[in-house]
Short mmCIF file of C-alpha atoms in Angstrom, two decimals:
data_model
loop_
_atom_site.label_atom_id
_atom_site.label_comp_id
_atom_site.label_asym_id
_atom_site.label_seq_id
_atom_site.Cartn_x
_atom_site.Cartn_y
_atom_site.Cartn_z
CA MET A 1 3.10 -4.37 -13.16
CA SER A 2 5.70 -3.22 -15.63
CA SER A 3 4.15 0.11 -16.51
CA ILE A 4 4.37 1.81 -13.12
CA THR A 5 6.61 4.82 -12.78
CA ALA A 6 10.04 3.62 -11.69
CA SER A 7 13.54 4.32 -12.88
CA ARG A 8 14.61 2.30 -15.88
CA ALA A 9 17.36 -0.26 -15.67
CA ASP A 10 20.71 1.50 -15.92
CA PRO A 11 23.91 -0.52 -15.53
CA THR A 12 25.77 2.55 -14.25
CA ARG A 13 23.31 3.21 -11.45
CA SER A 14 23.58 1.16 -8.26
CA PRO A 15 20.44 -0.48 -6.83
CA VAL A 16 20.78 1.78 -3.78
CA THR A 17 20.79 4.97 -5.85
CA ARG A 18 17.95 3.67 -7.95
CA ALA A 19 15.91 2.80 -4.85
CA VAL A 20 16.37 6.24 -3.34
CA ARG A 21 15.40 7.89 -6.60
CA ASP A 22 12.29 5.72 -6.92
CA ILE A 23 11.00 5.84 -3.36
CA LEU A 24 11.59 9.51 -2.47
CA PRO A 25 8.59 10.86 -4.42
CA LEU A 26 6.37 8.21 -2.89
CA ALA A 27 7.77 8.88 0.59
CA ALA A 28 6.93 12.55 0.14
CA ALA A 29 3.48 11.69 -1.16
CA THR A 30 2.68 9.44 1.80
CA ALA A 31 3.80 12.01 4.40
CA PRO A 32 0.33 13.56 4.73
CA PHE A 33 -1.14 10.08 5.21
CA GLY A 34 1.40 9.47 7.97
CA ALA A 35 0.32 12.70 9.60
CA VAL A 36 -3.31 11.47 9.54
CA VAL A 37 -2.22 8.29 11.30
CA GLY A 38 -0.37 10.40 13.88
CA VAL A 39 -3.50 12.45 14.50
CA MET A 40 -5.52 9.25 14.95
CA LEU A 41 -2.94 7.89 17.41
CA ASP A 42 -3.21 11.09 19.42
CA GLN A 43 -7.00 10.87 19.42
CA ALA A 44 -6.78 7.22 20.52
CA GLY A 45 -4.62 8.27 23.46
CA LEU A 46 -1.43 6.56 22.33
CA VAL A 47 1.55 8.92 22.01
CA GLY A 48 5.33 9.03 22.32
CA VAL A 49 7.68 6.09 21.98
CA PRO A 50 4.99 3.36 22.33
CA ALA A 51 2.99 4.93 19.50
CA LEU A 52 6.02 5.14 17.23
CA ALA A 53 7.09 1.60 18.15
CA GLY A 54 3.65 0.24 17.31
CA THR A 55 3.69 2.19 14.06
CA ALA A 56 7.15 0.91 13.14
CA VAL A 57 6.42 -2.77 13.66
CA LEU A 58 3.02 -2.58 11.95
CA TYR A 59 4.25 -0.43 9.03
CA ALA A 60 0.89 -0.30 7.28
CA GLY A 61 -1.16 2.89 7.20
CA SER A 62 -4.54 1.56 6.05
CA ALA A 63 -4.56 -1.27 8.59
CA GLN A 64 -3.41 1.06 11.34
CA LEU A 65 -6.21 3.50 10.53
CA ALA A 66 -8.76 0.66 10.52
CA THR A 67 -7.46 -0.61 13.86
CA LEU A 68 -7.44 2.84 15.46
CA SER A 69 -10.87 3.76 14.05
CA THR A 70 -12.38 0.58 15.45
CA MET A 71 -10.79 1.19 18.85
CA THR A 72 -11.94 4.82 19.09
CA ALA A 73 -15.45 3.76 17.98
CA GLY A 74 -15.62 1.34 20.91
CA GLY A 75 -15.16 -1.80 18.85
CA GLY A 76 -12.81 -3.39 21.39
CA VAL A 77 -9.38 -4.97 20.95
CA VAL A 78 -10.62 -8.11 19.21
CA GLY A 79 -12.72 -6.15 16.73
CA ALA A 80 -9.87 -3.76 16.06
CA VAL A 81 -7.38 -6.57 15.45
CA LEU A 82 -9.80 -8.29 13.10
CA ALA A 83 -10.36 -5.06 11.18
CA GLY A 84 -6.62 -4.44 10.77
CA ALA A 85 -5.93 -8.06 9.87
CA VAL A 86 -8.60 -8.14 7.18
CA VAL A 87 -7.51 -4.82 5.65
CA ASN A 88 -3.95 -6.13 5.49
CA SER A 89 -4.91 -9.50 4.02
CA ARG A 90 -3.84 -8.24 0.59
CA LEU A 91 -0.27 -8.53 1.89
CA LEU A 92 -0.71 -12.29 1.60
CA LEU A 93 -1.22 -11.87 -2.13
CA TYR A 94 1.71 -9.44 -2.36
CA SER A 95 3.85 -12.08 -0.64
CA ALA A 96 2.76 -14.72 -3.12
CA SER A 97 3.40 -12.38 -6.04
CA HIS A 98 6.97 -11.39 -5.18
CA GLY A 99 7.90 -14.45 -3.13
CA PRO A 100 10.35 -15.92 -5.68
CA ARG A 101 12.59 -12.83 -5.56
CA PHE A 102 12.80 -13.11 -1.77
CA ARG A 103 13.50 -16.85 -1.81
CA ASP A 104 15.81 -17.50 -4.73
CA GLY A 105 19.44 -17.11 -3.63
CA GLN A 106 18.63 -14.77 -0.76
CA PRO A 107 19.91 -15.12 2.85
CA SER A 108 17.52 -16.12 5.62
CA TRP A 109 17.40 -12.68 7.22
CA PHE A 110 16.14 -11.22 3.96
CA ARG A 111 13.41 -13.84 3.56
CA TRP A 112 12.12 -13.36 7.10
CA LEU A 113 12.80 -9.71 7.98
CA ALA A 114 12.84 -7.70 4.75
CA PRO A 115 9.16 -8.43 3.97
CA LEU A 116 8.32 -6.35 7.07
CA THR A 117 8.52 -3.35 4.74
CA THR A 118 6.02 -4.75 2.24
CA VAL A 119 3.42 -2.06 1.63
CA ASP A 120 1.57 -0.87 -1.46
CA GLN A 121 4.37 1.51 -2.44
CA THR A 122 7.33 -0.86 -2.08
CA PHE A 123 5.40 -3.70 -3.70
CA ALA A 124 4.48 -1.58 -6.71
CA LEU A 125 8.01 -0.24 -7.24
CA ALA A 126 9.65 -3.64 -6.78
CA ALA A 127 7.29 -5.15 -9.32
CA ALA A 128 8.24 -2.41 -11.76
CA ALA A 129 11.96 -3.09 -11.18
CA GLY A 130 11.66 -6.63 -12.48
CA ASP A 131 15.21 -6.66 -13.86
CA LEU A 132 16.71 -6.75 -10.35
CA ARG A 133 17.41 -10.17 -8.84
CA GLY A 134 19.65 -11.57 -6.11
CA ALA A 135 21.92 -9.09 -4.32
CA GLY A 136 20.77 -6.22 -6.52
CA PHE A 137 17.16 -6.76 -5.58
CA ARG A 138 18.16 -7.15 -1.92
CA ARG A 139 19.90 -3.77 -1.87
CA TYR A 140 17.07 -2.12 -3.80
CA TRP A 141 14.36 -3.46 -1.49
CA THR A 142 16.23 -2.78 1.76
CA THR A 143 17.00 0.80 0.77
CA MET A 144 13.40 1.47 -0.24
CA GLY A 145 12.10 0.06 3.02
CA LEU A 146 14.49 2.07 5.19
CA VAL A 147 13.88 5.37 3.38
CA LEU A 148 10.11 4.98 3.32
CA GLY A 149 10.09 3.80 6.94
CA ALA A 150 12.08 6.80 8.14
CA ALA A 151 9.82 9.20 6.26
CA TRP A 152 6.72 7.39 7.53
CA LEU A 153 7.77 7.55 11.19
CA ALA A 154 8.71 11.22 10.88
CA ALA A 155 5.31 12.02 9.37
CA VAL A 156 3.48 10.07 12.08
CA ALA A 157 5.49 11.90 14.77
CA VAL A 158 4.53 15.25 13.24
CA GLY A 159 0.89 14.16 13.12
CA MET A 160 0.98 13.25 16.82
CA GLN A 161 2.27 16.72 17.63
CA LEU A 162 -0.40 18.37 15.49
CA GLY A 163 -3.19 16.16 16.77
CA SER A 164 -4.94 18.79 18.86
CA VAL A 165 -4.92 21.46 16.15
CA VAL A 166 -5.91 19.41 13.09
CA PRO A 167 -9.66 19.42 12.27
CA ALA A 168 -11.55 16.10 12.08
CA HIS A 169 -11.75 16.35 8.29
CA GLY A 170 -9.40 18.27 6.04
CA PRO A 171 -7.19 18.16 2.96
CA LEU A 172 -4.91 15.63 4.68
CA ASP A 173 -7.72 13.08 4.26
CA VAL A 174 -7.05 12.93 0.53
CA ALA A 175 -3.45 11.81 0.94
CA ALA A 176 -4.12 8.08 1.11
CA PRO A 177 -6.57 7.79 -1.81
CA ALA A 178 -4.53 10.23 -3.91
CA THR A 179 -1.36 8.19 -3.39
CA LEU A 180 -3.15 4.97 -4.26
CA VAL A 181 -4.67 6.53 -7.39
CA ALA A 182 -1.21 7.73 -8.43
CA LEU A 183 0.04 4.15 -8.03
CA LEU A 184 -2.93 2.76 -9.95
CA VAL A 185 -3.08 5.09 -12.95
CA PRO A 186 0.10 3.90 -14.71
CA HIS A 187 -1.33 0.37 -14.90
CA LEU A 188 -4.55 1.29 -16.63
CA GLY A 189 -3.12 1.20 -20.13
CA ASP A 190 -3.19 -2.59 -20.09
CA ARG A 191 -6.63 -4.05 -20.81
CA ARG A 192 -6.39 -7.01 -18.47
CA THR A 193 -5.14 -4.88 -15.58
CA ARG A 194 -7.85 -2.32 -16.27
CA ARG A 195 -10.43 -5.11 -16.07
CA ALA A 196 -9.05 -6.18 -12.69
CA ALA A 197 -9.09 -2.64 -11.30
CA VAL A 198 -12.62 -1.88 -12.50
CA ALA A 199 -13.94 -5.18 -11.17
CA ALA A 200 -12.24 -4.65 -7.81
CA GLY A 201 -13.61 -1.11 -7.60
CA LEU A 202 -17.16 -2.20 -8.38
CA ALA A 203 -16.92 -5.11 -5.98
CA ALA A 204 -15.63 -2.76 -3.28
CA LEU A 205 -18.75 -0.62 -3.76
CA VAL A 206 -21.03 -3.63 -3.37
CA ALA A 207 -19.06 -5.34 -0.62
CA GLY A 208 -18.18 -2.15 1.22
CA ALA A 209 -20.91 -2.78 3.78
CA LEU A 210 -19.20 -5.95 4.98
CA PRO A 211 -17.74 -5.51 8.46
CA GLY A 212 -14.12 -4.89 9.38
CA GLY A 213 -12.67 -4.20 5.97
CA LEU A 214 -13.75 -7.58 4.64
CA GLY A 215 -15.05 -5.80 1.54
CA ILE A 216 -11.48 -4.95 0.48
CA ALA A 217 -10.42 -8.58 0.53
CA VAL A 218 -13.55 -9.63 -1.38
CA ALA A 219 -12.98 -6.88 -3.93
CA VAL A 220 -9.35 -7.84 -4.58
CA VAL A 221 -10.33 -11.46 -5.13
CA ALA A 222 -13.10 -10.32 -7.50
CA GLY A 223 -10.53 -8.30 -9.45
CA LEU A 224 -8.25 -11.32 -9.82
CA VAL A 225 -11.11 -13.55 -10.92
CA VAL A 226 -12.37 -11.11 -13.54
CA ALA A 227 -8.85 -10.39 -14.85
CA GLY A 228 -8.27 -14.04 -15.63
CA PRO A 229 -4.87 -15.71 -15.87
CA ASP A 230 -1.93 -14.12 -17.62
CA ARG A 231 -1.27 -16.45 -20.55
CA ASP A 232 2.19 -15.06 -21.14
CA ASP A 233 3.89 -16.04 -17.91
CA THR A 234 3.87 -18.49 -15.06
CA GLY A 235 2.42 -16.16 -12.47
CA GLU A 236 5.61 -14.64 -11.16
CA VAL A 237 5.94 -10.90 -11.23
CA ALA A 238 7.37 -9.92 -14.54
CA MET B 1 -2.48 0.20 26.53
CA ASP B 2 -5.28 -1.60 24.68
CA VAL B 3 -4.48 0.42 21.56
CA LEU B 4 -0.83 -0.65 21.64
CA VAL B 5 -1.81 -4.29 22.19
CA ALA B 6 -4.14 -4.11 19.19
CA LEU B 7 -1.46 -2.55 17.00
CA LEU B 8 1.11 -5.16 17.99
CA ALA B 9 -1.36 -7.98 17.34
CA VAL B 10 -2.15 -6.62 13.87
CA ALA B 11 1.60 -6.27 13.29
CA LEU B 12 2.12 -9.93 14.12
CA VAL B 13 -0.66 -11.07 11.81
CA SER B 14 0.68 -8.78 9.10
CA TRP B 15 4.19 -10.20 9.45
CA VAL B 16 2.77 -13.70 8.94
CA TYR B 17 1.04 -12.46 5.77
CA ARG B 18 4.26 -10.81 4.59
CA VAL B 19 6.50 -13.85 5.05
CA ALA B 20 3.89 -16.44 4.08
CA PHE B 21 5.42 -16.98 0.63
CA THR B 22 8.89 -15.59 1.24
CA GLY B 23 9.79 -17.79 4.22
CA LEU B 24 6.96 -19.97 5.45
CA LEU B 25 5.69 -21.58 2.25
CA GLY B 26 6.94 -22.07 -1.26
CA GLY B 27 5.16 -20.32 -4.11
CA ASP B 28 4.60 -23.71 -5.71
CA ARG B 29 1.95 -24.40 -3.04
CA LEU B 30 -0.34 -22.10 -4.98
CA PRO B 31 -2.43 -23.51 -7.82
CA ALA B 32 -1.41 -22.36 -11.28
CA SER B 33 -4.76 -20.60 -11.72
CA VAL B 34 -3.88 -18.32 -8.78
CA ARG B 35 -0.22 -17.79 -9.74
CA GLY B 36 -1.30 -16.66 -13.20
CA ARG B 37 -3.37 -13.85 -11.72
CA LEU B 38 -0.91 -12.45 -9.18
CA ASP B 39 0.48 -9.80 -11.53
CA VAL B 40 -2.73 -7.78 -11.16
CA VAL B 41 -2.92 -7.97 -7.36
CA GLY B 42 -1.50 -4.46 -6.96
CA PRO B 43 -3.91 -2.58 -9.23
CA ALA B 44 -6.90 -4.55 -7.88
CA ALA B 45 -5.91 -3.74 -4.30
CA PHE B 46 -5.27 -0.06 -5.05
CA ALA B 47 -8.68 0.29 -6.74
CA ALA B 48 -10.47 -1.52 -3.90
CA LEU B 49 -8.82 0.67 -1.26
CA VAL B 50 -9.67 3.90 -3.08
CA VAL B 51 -13.32 2.99 -3.66
CA THR B 52 -13.73 1.75 -0.09
CA ASP B 53 -12.25 4.99 1.20
CA LEU B 54 -14.57 7.07 -0.99
CA ALA B 55 -17.67 5.05 -0.17
CA GLY B 56 -17.01 5.43 3.55
CA GLN B 57 -17.02 9.24 3.48
CA PRO B 58 -19.85 11.19 5.11
CA ALA B 59 -22.24 12.63 2.51
CA PRO B 60 -20.99 16.26 2.73
CA LEU B 61 -17.44 15.11 1.98
CA LEU B 62 -18.27 12.96 -1.04
CA LEU B 63 -17.94 15.83 -3.51
CA PRO B 64 -14.56 17.15 -2.28
CA MET B 65 -13.15 13.65 -1.91
CA GLY B 66 -14.43 12.56 -5.31
CA ALA B 67 -13.01 15.70 -6.90
CA ALA B 68 -9.69 15.09 -5.14
CA VAL B 69 -9.44 11.53 -6.42
CA VAL B 70 -10.29 12.55 -10.00
CA ALA B 71 -7.77 15.40 -9.81
CA ALA B 72 -5.11 13.00 -8.50
CA ALA B 73 -5.80 10.55 -11.32
CA ILE B 74 -5.54 13.23 -14.02
CA THR B 75 -2.40 14.72 -12.51
CA ALA B 76 -0.73 11.32 -12.17
CA ARG B 77 -1.62 10.52 -15.79
CA LEU B 78 -0.28 13.83 -17.10
CA THR B 79 2.82 14.26 -14.94
CA GLY B 80 3.66 10.79 -13.63
CA SER B 81 4.44 12.48 -10.31
CA HIS B 82 3.00 11.07 -7.11
CA VAL B 83 3.81 14.22 -5.17
CA ALA B 84 2.05 16.42 -7.71
CA ALA B 85 -0.98 14.09 -7.59
CA VAL B 86 -1.27 14.47 -3.83
CA VAL B 87 -0.78 18.24 -3.89
CA VAL B 88 -3.36 18.78 -6.64
CA ALA B 89 -5.78 16.43 -4.85
CA GLY B 90 -5.44 18.51 -1.70
CA LEU B 91 -6.12 21.69 -3.67
CA ALA B 92 -9.17 20.11 -5.32
CA TRP B 93 -10.48 19.04 -1.91
CA TRP B 94 -9.99 22.55 -0.58
CA ALA B 95 -11.64 24.18 -3.61
CA CYS B 96 -14.69 21.93 -3.43
CA SER B 97 -15.18 22.27 0.31
CA ALA B 98 -14.63 26.02 0.54
CA PRO B 99 -17.66 28.22 1.33
CA TRP B 100 -18.16 29.16 -2.34
CA ALA B 101 -18.39 25.52 -3.50
#
């Protein structure tokens, strides 16, 4: 995960400044995706403070879209919860991957509350900022989460306002895959990582028919299996 | 109300995922064979999400979405900018779904 675009270690730059500099482009890039989620909330009949509260505590666009899509398609609460839970199951692997940096020398509040802001973007940037540990990492992560969260909620609020005027399909639909591709591309220079991505992509094609987003979980596992173990480290994020 | 209940339930499950190895369990509970693969979780997940998103598009949108994803990949590779990747992807989508496409 060391090749992703993130600011280089600079002893003169504070973790807070570095976090803002790293996350702002991603916050801007995810704004259209947030607007899509806002539109979906409006179409699902959930607006205002309850919608924003639900969005804030969930803090996961793909899972929220899966949950809302299942609800609006008549899949029921149980089906919708299962869909969202399966889509988000990759967070379990993210937790395992960066767990040591949240446990080692960190206060309890950080171990239990800060992971609430674990999403693809914060995970990828934190992995790239592998030189930060302890208090430095804590400040970096907390700043990233707050900035991205504020931008995310603002974008969702705008989407809720635009809900009635936005067509069912439009350029906003590309925001999520485009952001993910932008996160993925910097990794593809490494052969082992490339193998994992290609295997996960192919597996997602094959397993895509599985219900409730299960295909994503299967595909990620397939990617890890095909990549094989990293012989140079112990499994912690480098 | 059902929608909010569903979102809150997914949020609770997601929080358990998120703190599973930061608060609930130690990383040493994982077998070494799993720990040694965790560095590629991100790229594998990003690829799986993109392909799943593409594969789920209605047939008429496959071309614009595919073009948008390719455009985003090229832009990200050339510029390293996430914002530029999203903007160019949106333009590619628009170009490929316009009446002349």
